[in-house]
Coordinates of C-alpha atoms in Angstrom, one line a residue:
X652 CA 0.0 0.0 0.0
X653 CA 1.6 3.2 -0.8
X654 CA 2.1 5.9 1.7
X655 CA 1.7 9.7 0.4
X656 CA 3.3 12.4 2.3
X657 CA 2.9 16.2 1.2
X658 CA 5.9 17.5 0.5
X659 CA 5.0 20.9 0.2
X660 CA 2.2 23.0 -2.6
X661 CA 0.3 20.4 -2.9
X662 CA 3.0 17.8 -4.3
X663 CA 3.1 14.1 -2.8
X664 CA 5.9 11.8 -2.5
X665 CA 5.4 7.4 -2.2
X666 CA 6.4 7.6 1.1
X667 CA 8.3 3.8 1.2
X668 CA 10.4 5.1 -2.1
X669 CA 12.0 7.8 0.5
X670 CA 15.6 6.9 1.5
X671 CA 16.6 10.1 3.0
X672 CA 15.7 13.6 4.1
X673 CA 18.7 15.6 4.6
X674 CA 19.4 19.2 4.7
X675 CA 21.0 20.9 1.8
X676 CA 23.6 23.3 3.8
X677 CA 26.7 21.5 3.3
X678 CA 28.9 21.9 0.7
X679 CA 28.7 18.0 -0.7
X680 CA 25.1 18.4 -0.6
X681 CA 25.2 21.5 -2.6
X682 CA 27.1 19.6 -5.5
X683 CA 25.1 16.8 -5.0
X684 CA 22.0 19.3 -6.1
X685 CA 23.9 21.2 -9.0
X686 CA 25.1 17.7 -10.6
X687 CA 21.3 16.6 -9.9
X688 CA 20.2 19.4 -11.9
X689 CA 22.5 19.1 -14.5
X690 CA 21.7 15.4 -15.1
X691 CA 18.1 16.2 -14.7
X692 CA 17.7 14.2 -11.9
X693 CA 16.4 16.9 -9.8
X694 CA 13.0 18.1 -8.9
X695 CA 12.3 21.3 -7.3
X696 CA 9.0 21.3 -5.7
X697 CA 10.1 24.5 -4.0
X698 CA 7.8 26.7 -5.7
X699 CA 10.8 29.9 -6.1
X700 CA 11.2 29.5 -2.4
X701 CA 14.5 28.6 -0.8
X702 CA 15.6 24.8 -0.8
X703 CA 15.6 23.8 2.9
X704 CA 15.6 19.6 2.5
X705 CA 16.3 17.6 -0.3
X706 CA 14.4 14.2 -0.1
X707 CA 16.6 11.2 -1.9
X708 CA 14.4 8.7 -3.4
X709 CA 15.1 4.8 -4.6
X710 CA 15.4 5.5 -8.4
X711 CA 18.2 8.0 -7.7
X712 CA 16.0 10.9 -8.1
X713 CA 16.5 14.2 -5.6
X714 CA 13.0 16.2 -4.6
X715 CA 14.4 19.9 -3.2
X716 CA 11.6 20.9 -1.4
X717 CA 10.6 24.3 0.7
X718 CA 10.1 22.3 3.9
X719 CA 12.3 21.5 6.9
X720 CA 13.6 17.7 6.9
X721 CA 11.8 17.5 10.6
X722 CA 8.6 18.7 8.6
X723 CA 8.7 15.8 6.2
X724 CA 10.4 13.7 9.1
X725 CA 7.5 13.9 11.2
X726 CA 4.8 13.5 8.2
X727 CA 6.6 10.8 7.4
X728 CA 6.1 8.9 10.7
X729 CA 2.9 10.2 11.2
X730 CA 2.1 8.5 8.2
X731 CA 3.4 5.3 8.9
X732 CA 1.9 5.3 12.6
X733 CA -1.5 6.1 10.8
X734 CA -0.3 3.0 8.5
X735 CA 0.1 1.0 11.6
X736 CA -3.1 1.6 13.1
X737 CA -5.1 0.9 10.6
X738 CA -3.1 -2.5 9.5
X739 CA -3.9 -3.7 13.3
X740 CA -7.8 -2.7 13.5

């Protein structure tokens, strides 16, 4: 069952393709992103706004989002507690 998570504006992320959140400050991360972009591999769901997590998914994609990594963090595991409940009822 897939698991959507809003990672900002209205966009939504498969929440079991996720294999990190991390935050896009350092400088490996930074060229991480600009290679990302240049292979295309990037996609900005920042809406113009400033790029404060990049989320790293299982096909080797990179979603730069507007959100804080705890943001997406925590709607993550809300998510998968919601998941948890409802597997057990």
């Amino acid at each position: 069952m897939e698991k959507l998570v809003s990672v900002g504006f209205g966009n939504m992320v498969n929440a079991n393709k996720i294999i990190a959140v991390i935050s896009p400050e350092s400088a490996p991360v930074k060229r991480l992103i600009q290679a990302a972009k240049e292979e295309g591999t990037a996609i900005d769901v920042t809406q113009g706004r400033k790029t404060k997590s990049v989320i790293v998914m299982e096909n080797g994609q990179y979603l730069l989002s507007a959100l804080q990594t705890e943001t997406i963090s925590n709607r993550i595991q809300a998510g998968t507690k919601t998941s948890e409940t409802e597997v057990q009822s």
